[in-house]
XYZ file of C-alpha atoms in Angstrom:
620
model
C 51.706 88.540 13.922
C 54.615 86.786 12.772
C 53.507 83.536 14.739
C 49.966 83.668 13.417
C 51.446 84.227 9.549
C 53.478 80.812 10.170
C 50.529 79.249 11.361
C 47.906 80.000 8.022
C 51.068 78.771 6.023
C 51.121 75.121 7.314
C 47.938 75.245 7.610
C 46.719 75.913 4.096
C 49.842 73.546 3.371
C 48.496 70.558 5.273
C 44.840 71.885 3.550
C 46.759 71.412 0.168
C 48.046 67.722 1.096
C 45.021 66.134 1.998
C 43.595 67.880 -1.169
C 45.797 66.495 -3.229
C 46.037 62.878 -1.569
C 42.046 62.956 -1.684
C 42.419 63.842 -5.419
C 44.988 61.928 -6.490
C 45.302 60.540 -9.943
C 45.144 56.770 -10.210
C 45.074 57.096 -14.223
C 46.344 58.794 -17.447
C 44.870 58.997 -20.666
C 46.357 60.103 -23.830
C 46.409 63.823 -22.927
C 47.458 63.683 -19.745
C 51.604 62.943 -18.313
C 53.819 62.939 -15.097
C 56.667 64.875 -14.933
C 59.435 64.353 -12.181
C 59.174 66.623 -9.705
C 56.116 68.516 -11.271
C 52.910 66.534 -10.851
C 53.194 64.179 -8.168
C 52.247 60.816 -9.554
C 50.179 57.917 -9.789
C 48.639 56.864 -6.352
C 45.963 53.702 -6.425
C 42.714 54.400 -5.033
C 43.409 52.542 -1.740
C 46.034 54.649 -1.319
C 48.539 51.710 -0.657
C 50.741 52.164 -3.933
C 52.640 55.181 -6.043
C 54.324 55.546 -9.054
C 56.631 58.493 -9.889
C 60.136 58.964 -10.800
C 62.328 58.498 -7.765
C 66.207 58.432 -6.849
C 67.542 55.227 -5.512
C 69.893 54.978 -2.406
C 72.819 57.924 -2.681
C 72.538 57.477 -6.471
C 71.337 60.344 -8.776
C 69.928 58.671 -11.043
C 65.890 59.095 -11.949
C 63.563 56.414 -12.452
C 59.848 55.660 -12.878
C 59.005 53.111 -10.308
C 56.166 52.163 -8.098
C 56.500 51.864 -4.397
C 54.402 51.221 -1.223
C 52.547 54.734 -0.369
C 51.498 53.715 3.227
C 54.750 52.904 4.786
C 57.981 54.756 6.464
C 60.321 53.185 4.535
C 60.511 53.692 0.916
C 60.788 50.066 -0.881
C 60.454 49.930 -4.158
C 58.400 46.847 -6.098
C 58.435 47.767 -9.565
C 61.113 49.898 -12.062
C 60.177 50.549 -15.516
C 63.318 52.182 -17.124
C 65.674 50.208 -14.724
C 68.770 49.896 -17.361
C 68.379 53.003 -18.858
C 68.611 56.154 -15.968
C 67.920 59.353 -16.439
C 70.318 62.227 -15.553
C 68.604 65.155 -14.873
C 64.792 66.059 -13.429
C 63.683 66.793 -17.324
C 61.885 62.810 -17.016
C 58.227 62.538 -18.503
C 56.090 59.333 -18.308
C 53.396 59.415 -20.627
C 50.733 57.653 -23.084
C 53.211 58.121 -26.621
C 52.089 58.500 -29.871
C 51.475 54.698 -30.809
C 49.502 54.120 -27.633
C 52.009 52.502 -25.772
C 53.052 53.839 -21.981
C 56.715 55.202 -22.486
C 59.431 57.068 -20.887
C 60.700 59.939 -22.177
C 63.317 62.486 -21.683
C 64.652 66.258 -22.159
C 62.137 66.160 -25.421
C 63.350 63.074 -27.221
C 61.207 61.964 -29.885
C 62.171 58.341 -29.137
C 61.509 56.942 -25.650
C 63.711 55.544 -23.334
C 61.575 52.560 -22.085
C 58.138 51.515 -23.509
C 55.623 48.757 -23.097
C 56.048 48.185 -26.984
C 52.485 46.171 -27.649
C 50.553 46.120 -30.790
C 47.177 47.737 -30.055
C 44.019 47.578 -32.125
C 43.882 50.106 -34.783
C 42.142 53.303 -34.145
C 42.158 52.331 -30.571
C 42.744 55.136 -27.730
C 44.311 53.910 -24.454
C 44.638 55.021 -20.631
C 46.573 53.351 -17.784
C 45.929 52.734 -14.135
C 47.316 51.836 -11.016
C 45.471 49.176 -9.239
C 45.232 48.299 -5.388
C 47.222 45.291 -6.202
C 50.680 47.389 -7.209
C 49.576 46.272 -10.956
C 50.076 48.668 -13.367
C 47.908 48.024 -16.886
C 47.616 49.790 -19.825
C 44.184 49.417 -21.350
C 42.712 49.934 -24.940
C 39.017 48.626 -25.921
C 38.454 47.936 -22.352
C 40.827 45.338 -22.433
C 44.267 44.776 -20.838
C 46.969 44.719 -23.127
C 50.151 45.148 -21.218
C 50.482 45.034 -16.958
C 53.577 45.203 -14.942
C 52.758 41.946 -12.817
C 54.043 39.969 -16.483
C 57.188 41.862 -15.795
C 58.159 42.113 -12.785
C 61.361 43.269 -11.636
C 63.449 42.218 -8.048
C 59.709 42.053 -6.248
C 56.339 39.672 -6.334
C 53.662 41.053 -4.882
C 50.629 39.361 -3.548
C 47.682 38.583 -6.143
C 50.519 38.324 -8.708
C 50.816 35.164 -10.699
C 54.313 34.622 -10.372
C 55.435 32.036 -13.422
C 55.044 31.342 -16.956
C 52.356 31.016 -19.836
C 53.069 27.671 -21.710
C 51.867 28.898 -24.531
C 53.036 32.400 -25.343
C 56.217 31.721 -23.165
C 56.048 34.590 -21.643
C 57.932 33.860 -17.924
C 57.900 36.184 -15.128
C 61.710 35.849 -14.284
C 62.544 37.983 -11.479
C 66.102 39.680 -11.624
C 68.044 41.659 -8.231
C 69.124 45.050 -8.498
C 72.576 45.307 -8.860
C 73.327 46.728 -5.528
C 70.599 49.249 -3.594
C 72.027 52.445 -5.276
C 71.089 50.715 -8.712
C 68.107 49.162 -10.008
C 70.079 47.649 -13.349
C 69.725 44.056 -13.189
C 72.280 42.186 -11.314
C 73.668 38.700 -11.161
C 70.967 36.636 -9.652
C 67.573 35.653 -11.100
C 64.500 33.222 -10.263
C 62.001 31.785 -11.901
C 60.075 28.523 -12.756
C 62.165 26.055 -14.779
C 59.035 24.205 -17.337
C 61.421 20.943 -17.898
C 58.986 17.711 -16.441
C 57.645 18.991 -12.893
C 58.154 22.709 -12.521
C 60.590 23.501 -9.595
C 61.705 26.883 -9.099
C 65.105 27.881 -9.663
C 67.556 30.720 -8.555
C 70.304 31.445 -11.079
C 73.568 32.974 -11.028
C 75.117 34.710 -13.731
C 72.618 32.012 -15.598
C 73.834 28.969 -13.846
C 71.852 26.891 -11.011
C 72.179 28.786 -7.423
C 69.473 27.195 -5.986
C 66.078 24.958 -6.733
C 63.265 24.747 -4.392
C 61.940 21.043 -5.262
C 58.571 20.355 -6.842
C 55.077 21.068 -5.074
C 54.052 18.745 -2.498
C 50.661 19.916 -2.297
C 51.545 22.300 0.824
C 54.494 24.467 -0.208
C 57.707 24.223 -2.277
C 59.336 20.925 -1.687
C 63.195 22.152 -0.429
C 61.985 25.932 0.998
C 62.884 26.118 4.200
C 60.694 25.889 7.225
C 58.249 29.061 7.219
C 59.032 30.119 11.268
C 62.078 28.043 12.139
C 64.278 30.756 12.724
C 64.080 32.376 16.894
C 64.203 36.033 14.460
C 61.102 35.734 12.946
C 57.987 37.158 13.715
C 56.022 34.232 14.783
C 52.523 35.790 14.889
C 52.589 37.020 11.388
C 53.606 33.530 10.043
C 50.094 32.382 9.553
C 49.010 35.318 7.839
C 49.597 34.075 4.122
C 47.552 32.047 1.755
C 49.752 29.934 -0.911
C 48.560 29.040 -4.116
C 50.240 26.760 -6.801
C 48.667 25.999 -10.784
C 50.424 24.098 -12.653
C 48.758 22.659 -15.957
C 48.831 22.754 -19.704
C 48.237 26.154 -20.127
C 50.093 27.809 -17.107
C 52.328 27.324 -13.968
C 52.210 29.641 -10.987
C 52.929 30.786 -7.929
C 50.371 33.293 -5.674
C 49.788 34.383 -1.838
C 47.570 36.526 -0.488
C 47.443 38.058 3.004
C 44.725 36.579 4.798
C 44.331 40.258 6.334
C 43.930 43.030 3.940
C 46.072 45.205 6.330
C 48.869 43.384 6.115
C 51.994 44.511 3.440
C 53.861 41.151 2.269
C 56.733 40.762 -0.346
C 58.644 38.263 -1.924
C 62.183 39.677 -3.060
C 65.354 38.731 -4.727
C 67.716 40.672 -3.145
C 70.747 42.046 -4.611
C 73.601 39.255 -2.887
C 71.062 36.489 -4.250
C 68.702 36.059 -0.860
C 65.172 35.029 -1.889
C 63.348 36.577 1.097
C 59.717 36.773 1.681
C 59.217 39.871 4.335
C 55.916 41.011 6.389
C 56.080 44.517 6.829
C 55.340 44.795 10.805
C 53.599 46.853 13.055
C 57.303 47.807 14.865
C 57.709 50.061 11.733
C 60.543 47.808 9.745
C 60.329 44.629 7.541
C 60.864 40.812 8.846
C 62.037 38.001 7.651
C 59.341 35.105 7.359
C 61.033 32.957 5.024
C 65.000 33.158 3.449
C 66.644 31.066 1.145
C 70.007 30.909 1.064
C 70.517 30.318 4.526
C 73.482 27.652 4.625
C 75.774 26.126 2.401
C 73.447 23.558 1.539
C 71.063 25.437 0.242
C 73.463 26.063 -2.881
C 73.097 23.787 -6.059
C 74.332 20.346 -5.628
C 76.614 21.556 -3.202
C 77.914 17.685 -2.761
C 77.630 16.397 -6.375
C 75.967 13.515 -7.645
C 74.603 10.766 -5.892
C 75.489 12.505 -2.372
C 73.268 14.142 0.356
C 74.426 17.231 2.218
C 73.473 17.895 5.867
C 74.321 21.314 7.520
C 74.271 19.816 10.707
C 77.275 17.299 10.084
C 80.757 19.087 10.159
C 81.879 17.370 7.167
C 78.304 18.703 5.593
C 78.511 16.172 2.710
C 78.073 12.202 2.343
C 77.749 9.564 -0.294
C 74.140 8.348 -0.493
C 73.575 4.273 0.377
C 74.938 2.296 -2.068
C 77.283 4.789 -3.326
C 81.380 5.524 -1.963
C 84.099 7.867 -2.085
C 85.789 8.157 -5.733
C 88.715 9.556 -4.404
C 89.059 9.572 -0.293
C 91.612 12.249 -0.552
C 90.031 14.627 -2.840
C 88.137 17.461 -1.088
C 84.910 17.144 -3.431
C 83.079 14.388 -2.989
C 82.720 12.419 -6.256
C 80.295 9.707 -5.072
C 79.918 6.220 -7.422
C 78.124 3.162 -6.910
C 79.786 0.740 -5.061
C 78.936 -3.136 -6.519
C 76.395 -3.508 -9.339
C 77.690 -2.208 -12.837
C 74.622 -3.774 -14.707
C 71.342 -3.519 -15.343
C 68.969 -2.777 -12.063
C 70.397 -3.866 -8.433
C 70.609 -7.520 -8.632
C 68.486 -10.143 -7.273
C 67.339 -8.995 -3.479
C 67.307 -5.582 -4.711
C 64.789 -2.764 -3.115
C 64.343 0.824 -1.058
C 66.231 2.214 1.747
C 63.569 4.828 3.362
C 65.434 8.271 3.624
C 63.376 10.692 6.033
C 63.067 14.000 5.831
C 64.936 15.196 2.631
C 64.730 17.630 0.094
C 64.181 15.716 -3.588
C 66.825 15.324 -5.876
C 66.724 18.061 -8.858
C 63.217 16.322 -10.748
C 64.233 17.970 -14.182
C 64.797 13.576 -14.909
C 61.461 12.541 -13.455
C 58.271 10.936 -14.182
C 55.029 11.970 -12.404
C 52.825 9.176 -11.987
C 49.343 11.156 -11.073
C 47.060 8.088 -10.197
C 50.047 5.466 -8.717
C 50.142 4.511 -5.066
C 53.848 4.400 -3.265
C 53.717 0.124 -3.975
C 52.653 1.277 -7.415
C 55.156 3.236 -7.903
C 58.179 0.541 -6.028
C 56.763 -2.077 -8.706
C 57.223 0.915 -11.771
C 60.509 1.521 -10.792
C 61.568 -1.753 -10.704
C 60.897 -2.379 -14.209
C 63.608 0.119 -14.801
C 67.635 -0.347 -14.854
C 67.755 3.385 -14.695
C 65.017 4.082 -12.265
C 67.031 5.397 -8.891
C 64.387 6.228 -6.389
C 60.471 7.595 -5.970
C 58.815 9.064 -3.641
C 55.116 10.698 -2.534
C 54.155 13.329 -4.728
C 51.768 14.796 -1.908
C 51.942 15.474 1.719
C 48.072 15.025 2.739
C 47.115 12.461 0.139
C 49.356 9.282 0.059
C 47.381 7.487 -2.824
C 46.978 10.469 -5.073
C 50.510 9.985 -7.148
C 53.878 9.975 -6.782
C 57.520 11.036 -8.546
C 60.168 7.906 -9.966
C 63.718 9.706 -10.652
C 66.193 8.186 -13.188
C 69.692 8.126 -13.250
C 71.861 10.759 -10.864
C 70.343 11.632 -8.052
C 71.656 15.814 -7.466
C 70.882 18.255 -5.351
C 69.948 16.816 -2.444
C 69.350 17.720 1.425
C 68.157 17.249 4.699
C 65.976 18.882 6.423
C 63.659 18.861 9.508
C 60.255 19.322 7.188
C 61.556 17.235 4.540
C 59.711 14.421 3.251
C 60.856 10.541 2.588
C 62.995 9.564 -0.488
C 63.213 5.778 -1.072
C 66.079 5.104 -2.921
C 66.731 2.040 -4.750
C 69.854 -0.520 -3.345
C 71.017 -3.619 -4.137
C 70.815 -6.383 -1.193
C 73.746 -6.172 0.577
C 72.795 -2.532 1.076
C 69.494 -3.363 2.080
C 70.815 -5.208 4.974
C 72.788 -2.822 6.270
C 70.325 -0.128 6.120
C 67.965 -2.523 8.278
C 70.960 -3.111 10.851
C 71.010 0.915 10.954
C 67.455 1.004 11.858
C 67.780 -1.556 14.949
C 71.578 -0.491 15.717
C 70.981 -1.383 19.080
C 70.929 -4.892 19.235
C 74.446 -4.673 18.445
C 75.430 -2.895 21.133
C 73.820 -4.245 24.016
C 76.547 -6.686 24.917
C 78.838 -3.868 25.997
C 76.025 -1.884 27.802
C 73.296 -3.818 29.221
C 72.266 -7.184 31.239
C 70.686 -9.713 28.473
C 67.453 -11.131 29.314
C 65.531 -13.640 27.212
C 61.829 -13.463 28.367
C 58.631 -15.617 26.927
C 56.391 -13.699 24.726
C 53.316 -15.129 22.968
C 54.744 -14.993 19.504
C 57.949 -17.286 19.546
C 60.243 -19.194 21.263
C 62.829 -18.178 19.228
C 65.657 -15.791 20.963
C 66.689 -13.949 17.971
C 62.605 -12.628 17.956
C 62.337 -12.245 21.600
C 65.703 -10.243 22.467
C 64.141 -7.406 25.474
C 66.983 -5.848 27.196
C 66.292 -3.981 30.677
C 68.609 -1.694 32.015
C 70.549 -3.005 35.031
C 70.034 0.553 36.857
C 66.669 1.378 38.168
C 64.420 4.108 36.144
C 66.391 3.653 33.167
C 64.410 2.051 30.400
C 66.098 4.000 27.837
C 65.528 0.514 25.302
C 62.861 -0.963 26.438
C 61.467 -0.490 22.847
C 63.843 -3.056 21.408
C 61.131 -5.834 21.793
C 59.265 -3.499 19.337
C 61.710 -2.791 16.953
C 62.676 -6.156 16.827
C 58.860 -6.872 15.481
C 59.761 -4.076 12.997
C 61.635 -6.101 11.168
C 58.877 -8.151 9.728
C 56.990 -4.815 8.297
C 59.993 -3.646 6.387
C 60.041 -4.954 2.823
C 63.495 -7.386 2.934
C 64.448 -10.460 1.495
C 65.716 -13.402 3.339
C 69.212 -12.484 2.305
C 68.977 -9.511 4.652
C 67.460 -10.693 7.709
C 69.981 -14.031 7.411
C 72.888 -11.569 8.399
C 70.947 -10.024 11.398
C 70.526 -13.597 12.518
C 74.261 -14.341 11.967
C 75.145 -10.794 13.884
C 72.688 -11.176 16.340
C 74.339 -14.637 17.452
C 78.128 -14.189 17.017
C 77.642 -10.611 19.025
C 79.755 -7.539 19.314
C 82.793 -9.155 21.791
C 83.234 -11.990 19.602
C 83.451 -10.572 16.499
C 86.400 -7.899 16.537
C 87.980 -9.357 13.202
C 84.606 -9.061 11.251
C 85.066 -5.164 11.709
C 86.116 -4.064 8.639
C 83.967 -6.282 5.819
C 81.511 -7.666 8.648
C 79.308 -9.676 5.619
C 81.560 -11.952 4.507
C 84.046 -12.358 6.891
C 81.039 -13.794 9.228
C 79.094 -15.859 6.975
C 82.487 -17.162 5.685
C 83.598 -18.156 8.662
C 79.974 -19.166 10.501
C 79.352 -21.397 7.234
C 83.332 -23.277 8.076
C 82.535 -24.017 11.509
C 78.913 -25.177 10.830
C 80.681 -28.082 8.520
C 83.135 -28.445 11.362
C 80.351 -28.949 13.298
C 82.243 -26.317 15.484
C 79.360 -23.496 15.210
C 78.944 -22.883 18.673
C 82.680 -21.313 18.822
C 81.378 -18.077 17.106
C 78.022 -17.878 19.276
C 78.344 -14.952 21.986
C 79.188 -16.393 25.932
C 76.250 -14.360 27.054
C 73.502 -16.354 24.784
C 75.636 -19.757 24.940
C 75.145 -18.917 28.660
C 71.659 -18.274 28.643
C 69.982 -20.470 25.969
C 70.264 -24.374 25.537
C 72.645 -25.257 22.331
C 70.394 -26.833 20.424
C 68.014 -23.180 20.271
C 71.130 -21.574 19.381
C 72.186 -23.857 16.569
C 68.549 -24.074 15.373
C 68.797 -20.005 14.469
C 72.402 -20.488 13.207
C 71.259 -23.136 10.781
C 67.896 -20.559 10.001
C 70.549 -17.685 9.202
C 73.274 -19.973 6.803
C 69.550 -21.188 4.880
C 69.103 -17.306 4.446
C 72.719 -16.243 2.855
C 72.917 -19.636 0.498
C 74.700 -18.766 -2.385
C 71.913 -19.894 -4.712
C 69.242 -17.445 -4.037
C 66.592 -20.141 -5.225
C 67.889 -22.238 -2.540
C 67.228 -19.592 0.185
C 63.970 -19.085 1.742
C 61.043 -16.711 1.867
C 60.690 -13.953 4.820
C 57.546 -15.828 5.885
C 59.494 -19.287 6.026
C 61.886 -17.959 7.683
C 59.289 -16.724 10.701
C 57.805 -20.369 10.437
C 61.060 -22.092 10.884
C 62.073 -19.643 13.965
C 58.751 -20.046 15.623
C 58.441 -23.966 15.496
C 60.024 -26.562 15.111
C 60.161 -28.294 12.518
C 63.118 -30.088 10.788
C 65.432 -27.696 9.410
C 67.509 -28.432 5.728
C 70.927 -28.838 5.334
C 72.189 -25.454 4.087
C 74.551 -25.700 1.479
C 77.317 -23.359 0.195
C 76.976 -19.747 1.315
C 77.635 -16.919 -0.195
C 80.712 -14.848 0.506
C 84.409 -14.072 -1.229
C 87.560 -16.069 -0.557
C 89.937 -14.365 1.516
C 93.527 -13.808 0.488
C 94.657 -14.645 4.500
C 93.550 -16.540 6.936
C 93.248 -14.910 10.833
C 94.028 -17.600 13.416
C 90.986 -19.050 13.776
C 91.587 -18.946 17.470
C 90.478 -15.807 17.321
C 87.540 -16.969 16.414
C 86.070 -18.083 19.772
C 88.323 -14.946 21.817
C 86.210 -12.176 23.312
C 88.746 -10.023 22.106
C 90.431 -10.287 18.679
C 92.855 -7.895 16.510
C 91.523 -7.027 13.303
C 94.623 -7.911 11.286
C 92.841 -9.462 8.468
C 93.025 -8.054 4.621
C 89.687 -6.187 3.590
C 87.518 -8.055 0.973
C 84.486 -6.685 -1.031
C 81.141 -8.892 -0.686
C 79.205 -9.015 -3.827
C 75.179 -10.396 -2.930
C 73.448 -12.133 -5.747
């Protein structure tokens, strides 16, 4: 009897559940009020969200809040009285007297918390939970107040997550200040408005972290969505991203592109920005997190510096920019030559791939500018420092010119190119990092001059072939070589490859430390000596007749002449390599006087000491 007794008791109690969840109340009017532990709550008619008062963590606090109704574990997206707790059970949320949704307690006239709108006169008003986690209070069939313009630690999808221009109303989001306590903490994010919105994460008010403008795809500067071997890989295609940004309104929305999927972006309460997938193995993963490495945090390396978290010393002064102090442990990065106005004659862009933008908040967006368009805007500029594409998939739609510092910036494997502005000098050495391995084939590999159909020339037709069979590991050199003549340079620049290429890595030990103007000092002095063929590498004095050799020596001193009218263009410079015609006379080059002379017998040695005082080159 006893058994059968038990059994009509959970019975009529799971009768009284599914009554209730069937009847559940997604709205309250004027007349109508939840109290904790009374009533229930608010539950939206999909069933997927609840408000009610609820204790977080081991704390005892009450609060109204709304959480996910569908799931195991409880995670809370909304709190409405979050700095202001109640004690006790004796909580009421209700419509109050003035119309506005308020918190109340222990039968205080004056509420704790209230949405504290002016509603039209005479006006009666209701609120309701919607399927979206939005709760709105409505008067005149209109809303006048909804939680998704105030959010707390959580965005939820459909929510416009931003600011209104106009009104200036921002939807900041602010972390709990540890999981037992909703009050805000240190950390908040939200769009900064300042020239092109980039969203920032603060800390105790100060820069944490910025995500870059929008690239037309996502977030310039958020990390890779999938990268990490924890995530979920199957659920990482299962979002929809949205960006407006105009003159009424900037925002941020997803969407699931399933309905049955539960998504979240939250600020968590030790300043991770985390967007999380609720999957089906009953717990919440990781899809995208931001702060994941030290270079996530705000100009982590200072000014005019680039920090890589692959790189043990994580930070480095950008091209064109050095040290301030080599012993002090923060980089302080300044420029290295020109004090004045632009970079000097021969100026232009070094390419950096796959970057995170420096901090735009001192940019220009030029909507209707191609990248050449932009290179030729910039250049009218002393103070202009860089550009690059504004958009991924649409390289002639517009682009972004930065002036003065360049901060905050990174590298990463799905960043985009930054071409940043340099004077000559570092122009040519940028283009020598790009085809590093002509100079070091002399130590590694069997030279081989071989006929092509483009030039006789041996500085254009350097191939090197591995001596070992199956090894072809440069075969490409023929095609970088060709590279050169797509790269926007100056004669200046390519002059010096010439020079390098010729003198080659075993002759050329003292030029180690200041390799510029050591060897077009010392190239230029033998040339009048009529002595040029002492600097020219054994293996291509071996392997080409002199006069070919002294033909491209003569082609490289035209190129570094220390009157830049004198010098000649790129496409002269391919004409005089590829026929031959009678060369000029170069005249003075361009390089500093040394303070002390090596023995010039080192000149010709294959193996020198570099005992030589440093100099600093200055291009023109």
């Amino acid at each position: 009897m006893g058994c059968i007794r038990a059994l009509c008791i959970s019975a009529l109690f799971v009768i009284s559940h599914l009554f209730c969840s069937f009847h559940a109340l997604d709205t309250i009017t004027g007349t109508q009020f939840i109290a904790d532990g009374e009533n229930g709550g608010l539950v939206s008619s999909d069933g997927n969200f609840k408000l009610g008062f609820f204790s977080p963590g081991k704390s005892q606090a009450r609060y109204v809040g709304i959480w996910f109704n569908k799931i195991s574990e409880q995670t809370v997206v909304w709190v409405a009285n979050r700095g202001t707790p109640i004690m006790n059970s004796a909580g009421v949320f209700k419509i109050g007297g003035d119309g506005n949704l308020a918190v109340f307690c222990c039968n205080q006239s004056s509420p704790l918390w209230s949405t504290n709108v002016s509603l039209p006169a005479g006006s009666s008003s209701s609120v309701k939970l919607l399927d979206s986690g939005n709760l709105v209070l409505v008067a005149k069939e209109t809303i006048v107040w909804q939680s998704f313009d105030y959010p707390t630690d959580t965005v939820l999808p459909g929510m416009k997550f931003g600011l209104y221009r106009k009104t200036g109303l921002n939807h900041f989001l602010t972390s709990w200040k540890s999981i037992d306590d909703p009050t805000p903490g240190e950390f908040s994010a939200g769009f900064d408005p300042h020239s092109i919105p980039q969203l920032f994460l603060y800390k105790n008010s100060f820069p944490h972290w910025r995500s870059g403008p929008w690239n037309g795809r996502i977030l310039n500067g958020l990390p890779e969505v999938g990268g990490h071997r924890d995530y979920y890989t199957d659920q990482i295609d299962l979002i929809n991203i949205t960006f407006v940004s105009n003159d009424n309104e900037i925002y941020l929305k997803f969407s699931p592109k399933k309905d049955a999927v539960f998504s979240i972006i939250v600020l968590e309460t030790m300043g991770l920005w985390k967007r999380l997938i609720w999957h089906e193995s009953q717990k919440w993963v990781k899809v995208q997190v931001v702060l994941q490495d030290l270079c996530d945090e705000y100009t982590r390396c200072g000014a005019n510096a680039i920090c890589n978290a692959d790189t043990l010393a994580h930070c480095a002064c950008l091209p064109g920019f050095e040290r301030l102090y080599p012993q002090d442990w923060y980089l302080k990065c300044e420029e290295t030559r020109n004090k004045g106005c632009g970079k000097g004659y021969g100026e232009g862009f070094v390419r950096l791939e796959g970057v995170k933008f420096p901090d735009a908040r001192n940019s220009t967006v030029y909507s209707n500018m191609s990248l050449e368009e932009c290179e030729r805007e910039c250049l009218k500029s002393c103070n202009c420092t860089g550009y690059a594409n504004l958009y991924v998939d649409d390289m002639g739609r517009g682009c972004i010119a930065w002036y003065g510092e360049l901060r905050d910036m990174r590298r990463y494997k799905s960043g985009q190119d930054f071409y940043l502005r340099v004077d000559a000098v570092e122009l040519g050495m940028y283009i020598y990092s790009r085809f590093y391995v002509v100079y070091d084939i002399f130590n590694r590999f069997e030279l081989k001059f071989l006929s092509a159909v483009r030039s006789k020339s041996p500085v254009l037709l350097l191939l090197v072939e591995k001596e070992r069979k199956g090894e072809s590991g440069y075969m490409s050199l023929e095609y970088a070589l060709e590279g050169l003549f797509s790269i926007k340079s100056d004669a200046f620049s390519f002059g010096v490859i010439i020079l390098e290429i010729v003198s080659g890595k075993k002759n050329r030990g003292f030029f180690h430390d200041d390799p510029y103007s050591n060897l077009i000092q010392y190239t230029w002095e033998l040339w009048k000596d009529g002595k040029a063929m002492e600097i020219v590498d054994s293996c291509l004095a071996d392997s080409f007749p002199s006069n070919e050799v002294l033909r491209c020596i003569q082609v490289g001193l035209l190129c570094v002449q220390d009157n830049a009218k004198d010098r000649p263009s790129m496409s002269t410079v391919v004409f005089m390599l590829s026929n031959e015609t009678i060369l000029p006379s170069p005249k003075k080059s361009t390089f500093v006087i040394r303070k002390n002379e090596p023995d010039s017998s080192s000149v010709g040695s294959k193996c020198s000491i570099n005992d030589v005082t440093v100099t600093i080159f200055n291009a023109r």
